[in-house]
Amino acid sequence: MLRERLRTVGVRAACSLASSGILPARLFFTVVLLFLKLLTHTALRLPQHRLRLRSQQSPQSGLGESRFLGHLLRTVEQACRMTEQLYTVASDSETTGEDKSQMSFPDVAIGIDIGTSNCSVAVWTGHQVELLKNTRNQKGMRSYVMFKDDTLSAGVTGGATQEHGHEERDILSGSAIFNMKRLIGRMDTDEVVQASKNLPFLVQTLGIGVRPFIAALVNNMWRSTTPEEVLAIFLLELKALVEMHLKHPVRNAVLTIPVAFSRFQQTRIERACAMAGLHVLRLMPEPTSIALLYAQQQQQLLHDNMGSGIEKIALIFNMGAGYCDAAVTATAGGVSQIRALSGSTVGGEDILQNVMHHLLPDFDSLYAGQTMDRIKSIGLLRMATQDVIHKLATQEHVEINVDLGGGHKVSKILGRGEFEKVNQAIFEKCEGIIKQCLADAKLTPEDINDVILVGGCSKIPKIRSVVLGLCKKDDSYGGIDPLEAAVSGAALEGAIASGVTDPSGSLDLLTIQATPMNLGIRADGGNFAAIIPRNTAVPARRDMMFTTTHDNQTEALIAVYEGEGKQAEENHLLGYFKITDITAAAKGTVEINVCMDIDATNVLRVFAGVVKPQGQAIPPFIEVRMPTLDDGHGWCGQALAKMFGSTLDLAAVPKKLHP
Amino acid sequence: LPGVAQASAAYDVHYAAARKSIGVAGESGPDWYAVLNLPPARSGLVTHDAVKKQYRKLCLLVHPDKNTSAAADGAFKLVQSAWDVLSARHPSTDQAVAYSTTRPMRPQDLYRTKPTA
């Protein structure tokens, strides 16, 4: 057996060597692979055997039997490890690291859902997903970090106090930073940042497109911090919690993010994770992690002979405190393909702000300065409003009586109709997101089999009726917990992407991700030419031809944008670079190829270079990993326009029809 | 030795895409039918459901989440391109009706999936 495995390994090493770039070797592969396939059958038997043993061992409880099995398992595992080591020596190429993590169980990535208001963490335990609880027995932990003299404490362990009411009051005292997810990676011109100025901690803006200044109150002083730092502190505490539960170090994580997150914001999340010592294996848009969970449930039904095996189409609507996303997914045979994604930055926080302004119409003028009184009053109002919104989910009318101090009082009875009228704009926005999603997926409401409603705001009756009304359904899909779905899906993806296989087949799943936004470059004046259109399946590679706009133009600027706007400036600038030494020629004769590539880990690379005229003098292609911009990207586009005007512009070449 | 079956599937896809299409009139680029391991177009056996089934099967094998080999990424892109081309060429029955009633097929529908790599 061992000798056989070694032979396989030798062939495999040759294979991966050749695959690292030499294309003409393809024919050679197939010969090699035929050989390989023959060998595989014998080689694969060993690890499969081991897995079967493990699965048998875990659920049962008979002690003597388990000891015997445990012994057997150890022997088999030792044998496996021996061959694994030999294998590692034989081919020290790209696959060794990943294969190792496949073999040793502890490297399974954990799933984390950092919500605007609540956060949860889950892990694949070998046969199912388990949500971890903190010391206070909570699965959903408040997302905040409390700043006190020298100590920092995050919401994971419950901060300073044990009782819920006190915790909430402490969070709103000015010493805690929360809503990180809404602030991270945003410029101070962003309207979400502007709206965050009502929060009890300090959010200072200059309005010039740089990061906002954020500070927490410590001993009557504002101590500055950044959203990344706050998130990192939180994640560090979360990581400690997981390591305490699992009793081994954790390195990899899958995090869920809103669809509306720009690539720049994604890099901020990655940075926060790096600060906390976590490696981000995947960043999953929230609805796609729910789609994965749905695919697993459908697959389960099929195993129990209850499902039909026909393709099922589900609309997922997720609305939390900070963001709102929708997705259409087509599921069959454990493969869930994301047909369309759309999202926006409306969420429960906006509803809360609207209701606060409604309850106290002169809110802004009353609380203009950031004084201690103001922080206290806003905190009281926030708590009362949150309570009202929660109660309105089940009651028709709610009475509010709150003394804000300084002679201000709010006494009112708020009806559900009034609440819905105040938030009309938000509900309309939700409607727009779903309509766009259905249109992008080229589907009508009749095509939808299931409507999945998740997120804290899915409890609001109006949201339910809007979504179900648009999809022409009477009720939503019931098998999914609205608050735990995203994190469970992330943990599933963590197990899948870590290469875990399950003998019972419950991990034979796959979500094919899609790009949430158009990716392209500036061309034809200030226009935006999308190279990878939104909702393209990832990994993806697309290219497009461009040409010069001036005679004898020798340089061209490639400015990469992401977004939905027709004009480049309406979108997020991700980065830019110049193509130089273009052969001087009449405008429109040079052909420049710009290619965009997204790999499975969602890394975007842009390749660009001259393809016509060909010759010896052509400079090599340029490969750039995006985003290249680090901070203050708000004014980069303007600076570029000011510096170069249209001298480095490109024009898109219409696609030639194939013969 | 885990993942060999997946790796070989990925290399098979690359191999199929590298062969020039033979005998299909007026077509350049890879033979997408071969990429998806489907019978040739002229056989008349190819239906929308067959394309879809084969596409799903290959996705489970070559998607980089499921396949740690270096060839997985490229193979998935090829399978995806094949799906884009062939699902447009063999629309499902109700899709075909929808297209004919709403709008005619535009050239970019067909050619936005130009072969890559």
XYZ file of C-alpha atoms in Angstrom, chain A residues 51-538:
488
model
C -13.457 8.933 8.363
C -16.010 6.201 8.642
C -14.458 5.124 11.881
C -14.543 8.620 13.263
C -18.178 9.113 12.461
C -19.035 5.854 14.085
C -17.175 6.753 17.163
C -18.536 10.180 17.860
C -22.246 9.668 18.459
C -22.233 6.455 20.458
C -21.670 6.216 24.169
C -20.713 2.606 25.029
C -17.405 3.010 26.810
C -15.676 -0.300 26.109
C -16.630 -0.197 22.487
C -15.449 3.361 22.084
C -12.126 2.573 23.680
C -11.581 -0.251 21.276
C -12.601 1.901 18.351
C -10.440 4.716 19.628
C -7.463 2.413 19.668
C -8.198 1.231 16.171
C -8.647 4.802 15.046
C -5.302 5.811 16.470
C -3.517 3.016 14.670
C -5.147 3.899 11.398
C -4.413 7.546 11.955
C -0.791 6.811 12.635
C -0.544 4.918 9.408
C -2.187 7.805 7.660
C 0.149 10.317 9.195
C 3.157 8.288 8.128
C 2.079 8.221 4.537
C 1.130 11.859 4.764
C 4.626 12.767 5.848
C 6.155 10.827 3.000
C 3.779 12.581 0.712
C 4.810 15.975 1.988
C 8.439 15.238 1.261
C 7.727 13.921 -2.182
C 5.944 17.023 -3.449
C 6.727 20.263 -1.746
C 4.466 22.184 -4.076
C 1.314 24.228 -3.765
C -1.010 21.615 -2.339
C 0.866 20.501 0.739
C -0.455 23.126 3.130
C -4.053 22.662 2.157
C -3.871 18.889 2.169
C -2.451 18.963 5.630
C -5.366 21.005 6.883
C -7.640 18.456 5.289
C -6.091 15.723 7.314
C -5.846 17.366 10.701
C -9.227 18.313 12.014
C -8.399 21.357 14.189
C -7.817 23.619 11.190
C -11.487 23.884 10.305
C -12.356 27.538 9.819
C -14.878 29.025 12.198
C -17.843 31.037 10.986
C -18.332 34.551 12.296
C -21.264 36.860 11.717
C -20.389 40.342 12.867
C -23.629 42.195 12.881
C -24.133 45.898 13.353
C -25.830 45.210 16.651
C -25.322 41.495 17.355
C -22.556 39.073 16.661
C -22.350 35.306 16.740
C -19.837 32.579 16.080
C -20.301 28.967 14.999
C -18.136 26.004 14.214
C -18.465 22.708 12.372
C -18.102 20.017 15.028
C -17.696 17.074 12.683
C -21.295 16.269 12.007
C -23.173 19.511 12.476
C -22.847 23.247 13.021
C -22.764 24.404 16.608
C -23.305 27.962 17.736
C -21.062 28.895 20.616
C -22.394 30.626 23.700
C -20.550 33.115 25.845
C -20.198 32.972 29.612
C -23.641 34.486 29.945
C -25.146 31.726 27.849
C -25.882 34.011 24.909
C -25.564 32.938 21.300
C -26.012 36.439 19.964
C -23.622 38.858 21.631
C -23.935 42.606 21.454
C -21.295 44.096 19.148
C -19.511 46.823 21.058
C -16.248 47.564 22.780
C -16.186 49.363 26.093
C -13.299 51.714 26.825
C -12.411 52.144 30.479
C -9.280 53.558 32.095
C -6.832 50.934 30.989
C -9.098 48.050 30.256
C -11.018 47.290 27.126
C -13.853 44.853 27.119
C -15.945 43.704 24.230
C -19.535 42.552 24.159
C -18.469 38.913 23.918
C -18.034 38.431 27.624
C -20.639 40.967 28.514
C -18.505 43.975 29.293
C -18.720 45.451 32.740
C -22.108 44.445 34.029
C -24.100 41.270 34.139
C -27.650 42.457 33.790
C -29.059 43.232 30.399
C -30.569 46.595 31.304
C -27.303 47.829 32.730
C -25.352 46.582 29.764
C -27.544 48.559 27.403
C -27.165 51.692 29.527
C -23.387 51.277 29.661
C -23.208 50.894 25.896
C -24.983 54.201 25.489
C -22.865 56.048 28.053
C -20.347 57.286 25.506
C -17.595 54.936 26.649
C -18.547 52.209 24.244
C -18.081 52.147 20.489
C -20.636 50.194 18.498
C -22.048 50.124 14.951
C -18.487 49.401 13.714
C -19.892 47.626 10.710
C -21.559 50.774 9.494
C -18.505 52.953 10.009
C -15.713 50.688 8.823
C -14.027 51.726 5.598
C -16.231 54.742 5.033
C -15.214 58.289 4.254
C -16.476 61.254 6.209
C -18.517 62.450 3.228
C -20.571 59.262 3.356
C -24.168 59.782 4.451
C -24.003 56.727 6.714
C -21.155 58.386 8.621
C -23.094 61.632 8.771
C -26.103 59.810 10.226
C -23.823 58.192 12.814
C -23.177 61.574 14.398
C -26.273 60.937 16.518
C -24.563 58.068 18.275
C -23.463 58.602 21.868
C -19.735 58.429 21.075
C -17.785 61.003 19.070
C -17.910 60.882 15.277
C -16.171 63.940 13.866
C -16.152 64.692 10.166
C -14.304 67.150 7.991
C -16.224 66.428 4.818
C -13.192 66.117 2.556
C -13.208 62.410 1.881
C -10.926 61.104 4.604
C -11.691 58.661 7.376
C -13.835 60.100 10.195
C -12.432 60.734 13.636
C -13.962 58.390 16.188
C -13.476 58.542 19.932
C -14.863 57.048 23.114
C -15.329 58.803 26.421
C -12.779 57.715 29.027
C -12.601 59.689 32.289
C -14.318 62.667 30.686
C -11.826 62.691 27.801
C -12.377 61.645 24.221
C -9.931 58.903 23.411
C -9.503 58.310 19.681
C -9.753 54.957 17.982
C -10.678 53.520 14.583
C -13.445 51.146 13.515
C -10.813 48.562 12.517
C -9.242 48.721 15.945
C -12.581 48.355 17.683
C -13.498 45.419 15.494
C -10.119 43.804 16.118
C -10.564 44.057 19.886
C -13.970 42.488 19.540
C -12.702 39.688 17.308
C -9.828 39.000 19.669
C -12.263 38.392 22.497
C -14.427 36.280 20.217
C -11.406 34.224 19.218
C -10.532 33.654 22.863
C -14.075 32.426 23.472
C -13.876 29.952 20.606
C -10.462 28.690 21.665
C -11.757 28.153 25.172
C -14.599 26.039 23.791
C -12.588 24.059 21.266
C -9.481 23.772 23.416
C -7.158 24.381 20.497
C -5.927 27.494 18.701
C -8.061 28.901 15.921
C -6.509 30.447 12.851
C -8.956 30.530 9.959
C -12.327 32.182 9.787
C -15.164 32.737 7.354
C -16.918 36.032 7.899
C -20.194 37.231 6.531
C -20.398 40.703 5.061
C -23.243 42.768 3.622
C -23.727 42.739 -0.139
C -23.314 46.507 -0.151
C -19.751 46.323 1.172
C -17.232 47.760 -1.260
C -13.956 45.987 -1.900
C -12.238 48.683 0.083
C -14.428 47.904 3.086
C -13.627 44.237 2.659
C -9.921 44.996 3.001
C -10.690 46.832 6.247
C -12.449 43.746 7.601
C -9.455 41.660 6.590
C -7.158 44.080 8.338
C -9.210 43.952 11.534
C -9.062 40.158 11.399
C -5.308 40.233 10.865
C -4.965 42.490 13.891
C -6.901 39.899 15.888
C -4.726 37.073 14.559
C -7.377 35.564 12.310
C -6.820 34.614 8.711
C -9.840 35.313 6.535
C -10.541 32.245 4.455
C -13.639 33.708 2.823
C -15.772 36.803 3.058
C -19.290 35.694 2.233
C -22.148 38.034 1.431
C -24.764 37.258 4.071
C -27.507 35.995 1.746
C -25.123 33.540 0.106
C -24.300 31.932 3.429
C -28.032 31.545 3.997
C -28.308 30.039 0.520
C -25.728 27.444 1.524
C -27.723 26.528 4.603
C -30.852 26.264 2.470
C -29.022 24.006 0.018
C -28.018 21.745 2.897
C -31.586 21.503 4.117
C -32.870 20.723 0.639
C -30.195 18.065 0.280
C -31.255 16.610 3.622
C -34.856 16.439 2.455
C -33.695 14.584 -0.614
C -31.866 12.053 1.535
C -35.012 11.521 3.553
C -36.906 10.995 0.303
C -39.052 14.010 0.916
C -37.535 16.400 -1.586
C -38.118 16.158 -5.278
C -34.604 16.813 -6.569
C -35.918 19.417 -8.954
C -34.241 22.791 -9.012
C -35.687 25.053 -6.358
C -35.504 28.799 -6.505
C -35.433 30.800 -3.317
C -35.472 34.496 -2.644
C -33.478 35.427 0.424
C -34.150 38.709 2.129
C -31.900 39.662 4.995
C -32.308 42.856 6.953
C -30.334 43.545 10.066
C -29.530 46.655 11.992
C -27.101 48.092 9.494
C -27.722 46.649 6.073
C -30.327 45.031 3.919
C -29.600 42.447 1.211
C -31.517 40.256 -1.166
C -30.455 37.310 -3.263
C -32.006 34.834 -5.638
C -30.528 31.368 -5.495
C -31.168 28.265 -7.581
C -30.559 25.061 -5.658
C -30.345 21.497 -6.898
C -28.225 18.558 -5.874
C -26.485 20.482 -3.119
C -25.240 23.107 -5.533
C -26.648 26.500 -4.867
C -26.005 29.043 -7.527
C -26.451 32.709 -6.730
C -28.423 34.147 -9.616
C -28.567 37.711 -8.396
C -27.482 39.811 -5.462
C -28.464 43.277 -4.395
C -28.042 45.245 -1.241
C -28.187 48.616 0.381
C -27.192 50.409 3.538
C -30.658 50.682 5.007
C -31.376 48.796 8.178
C -32.830 48.814 11.625
C -30.560 51.690 12.588
C -32.329 53.926 10.051
C -35.705 52.842 11.350
C -34.529 53.654 14.852
C -33.288 57.101 13.834
C -36.523 57.854 11.991
C -38.636 56.924 14.990
C -36.388 58.912 17.334
C -36.814 61.990 15.163
C -40.538 61.365 15.002
C -40.884 61.076 18.769
C -38.850 64.231 19.349
C -39.220 66.480 16.285
C -36.745 69.116 17.510
C -34.178 66.400 18.229
C -31.369 67.977 16.212
C -31.725 71.497 17.590
C -32.130 70.301 21.187
C -29.026 68.202 21.165
C -26.593 70.195 19.093
C -23.444 69.968 21.212
C -21.789 66.813 22.468
C -22.179 67.327 26.195
C -22.641 64.787 28.929
C -26.308 65.724 29.261
C -26.884 65.208 25.593
C -25.249 61.779 25.590
C -27.383 60.697 28.508
C -30.616 61.973 26.965
C -29.935 60.405 23.601
C -29.114 57.150 25.319
C -32.427 57.165 27.169
C -34.347 57.994 24.021
C -32.553 55.282 22.074
C -33.382 52.638 24.625
C -37.031 53.687 24.777
C -37.292 53.731 20.982
C -35.690 50.316 20.585
C -38.169 48.962 23.062
C -41.078 50.512 21.155
C -39.973 49.054 17.838
C -39.609 45.591 19.340
C -43.038 45.787 20.918
C -44.645 47.044 17.709
C -43.788 43.718 16.073
C -46.509 42.099 18.137
C -48.675 44.964 19.382
C -50.793 47.451 17.491
C -50.121 50.371 19.851
C -47.306 51.088 22.261
C -47.174 53.741 24.906
C -43.945 55.638 25.535
C -43.160 57.556 28.672
C -39.594 58.659 29.024
C -38.009 61.510 30.937
C -34.960 62.713 29.068
C -33.805 65.087 31.769
C -33.410 68.873 31.437
C -37.175 69.309 31.317
C -37.711 67.240 28.195
C -40.225 64.474 28.226
C -41.665 62.197 25.608
C -45.135 60.827 26.276
C -46.882 59.370 23.320
C -48.831 56.450 22.018
C -47.326 55.178 18.795
C -49.512 53.060 16.537
C -48.272 50.605 13.980
C -49.767 52.614 11.131
C -47.918 55.716 12.246
C -44.681 53.737 12.561
C -45.074 52.423 9.036
C -45.775 55.906 7.694
C -42.627 57.310 9.333
C -40.510 54.597 7.748
C -42.254 54.602 4.369
C -39.037 55.474 2.525
C -37.193 52.526 4.046
C -39.867 50.029 3.089
C -39.870 51.420 -0.439
C -36.142 50.938 -0.607
C -36.521 47.306 0.444
C -39.078 46.873 -2.289
C -36.638 48.323 -4.798
C -33.897 45.920 -3.746
C -36.123 42.879 -4.231
C -37.466 44.102 -7.557
C -33.940 44.662 -8.831
C -32.885 41.241 -7.645
C -35.763 39.540 -9.449
C -35.132 41.547 -12.604
C -31.415 40.689 -12.554
C -32.213 37.013 -12.135
C -34.693 37.306 -15.039
C -37.399 35.733 -12.909
C -40.985 36.518 -12.079
C -42.546 36.092 -8.610
C -44.198 32.901 -9.871
C -40.792 31.267 -10.344
C -39.936 31.567 -6.653
C -40.424 28.389 -4.623
C -39.422 29.685 -1.212
C -39.047 33.074 0.408
C -36.498 33.112 3.208
C -36.723 36.011 5.623
C -33.822 36.514 7.979
C -32.227 39.218 10.113
C -33.557 41.145 13.085
C -35.780 43.392 10.970
C -37.558 40.427 9.388
C -39.741 40.443 12.497
C -41.297 43.774 11.533
C -44.752 42.923 10.148
C -44.551 45.512 7.365
C -41.239 44.098 6.078
C -42.769 40.632 5.983
C -45.829 41.796 4.118
C -43.746 43.807 1.625
C -41.437 40.900 0.791
C -44.127 38.229 0.726
C -46.414 40.513 -1.265
C -43.773 41.095 -3.933
C -43.119 37.368 -4.221
C -46.838 36.551 -4.112
C -46.434 34.125 -1.248
C -48.568 33.611 1.834
C -45.813 32.625 4.181
C -42.049 32.478 4.368
C -39.817 29.398 4.505
C -39.907 28.107 8.044
C -36.856 25.890 8.436
C -34.353 28.639 9.077
C -33.748 30.581 12.268
C -33.693 34.268 11.271
C -30.928 35.201 13.703
C -28.687 32.159 13.410
C -28.852 31.441 9.689
C -25.987 33.647 8.519
C -23.476 32.369 11.051
C -24.475 28.739 10.498
C -23.947 29.142 6.780
C -20.572 30.732 7.410
C -19.508 27.796 9.586
C -20.642 25.378 6.869
C -18.606 27.261 4.302
C -15.708 27.235 6.754
C -15.828 23.461 6.875
C -16.213 23.128 3.105
C -13.470 25.595 2.245
C -11.166 23.927 4.785
C -11.577 20.737 2.787
C -13.543 18.770 5.370
C -15.505 15.884 3.933
C -18.342 14.168 5.677
C -19.064 10.496 5.005
C -22.795 11.003 5.430
C -22.683 13.490 2.569
C -23.957 16.450 4.542
C -21.014 18.543 3.302
C -21.420 17.707 -0.376
C -22.475 21.282 -0.865
C -21.347 24.205 -2.879
C -22.388 27.796 -3.267
C -21.340 29.407 -6.474
C -20.837 33.012 -5.519
C -21.608 35.947 -7.744
C -20.134 39.419 -7.933
C -22.409 41.934 -6.209
C -21.252 44.944 -8.223
C -20.018 45.824 -11.701
C -16.260 45.991 -12.012
C -14.739 48.055 -14.753
C -12.568 50.954 -15.764
C -13.021 54.570 -16.785
C -13.351 54.902 -20.553
C -14.998 57.052 -23.246
C -14.576 60.286 -21.284
C -15.929 59.939 -17.778
C -17.991 56.840 -18.495
C -17.738 53.537 -16.731
C -17.058 50.470 -18.847
C -18.028 47.328 -16.924
C -15.673 44.447 -17.639
C -17.088 41.976 -15.123
C -20.804 42.769 -14.874
C -22.549 42.193 -11.569
C -23.946 38.722 -10.815
C -21.147 36.998 -12.707
C -20.247 33.637 -11.178
C -16.983 33.677 -9.220
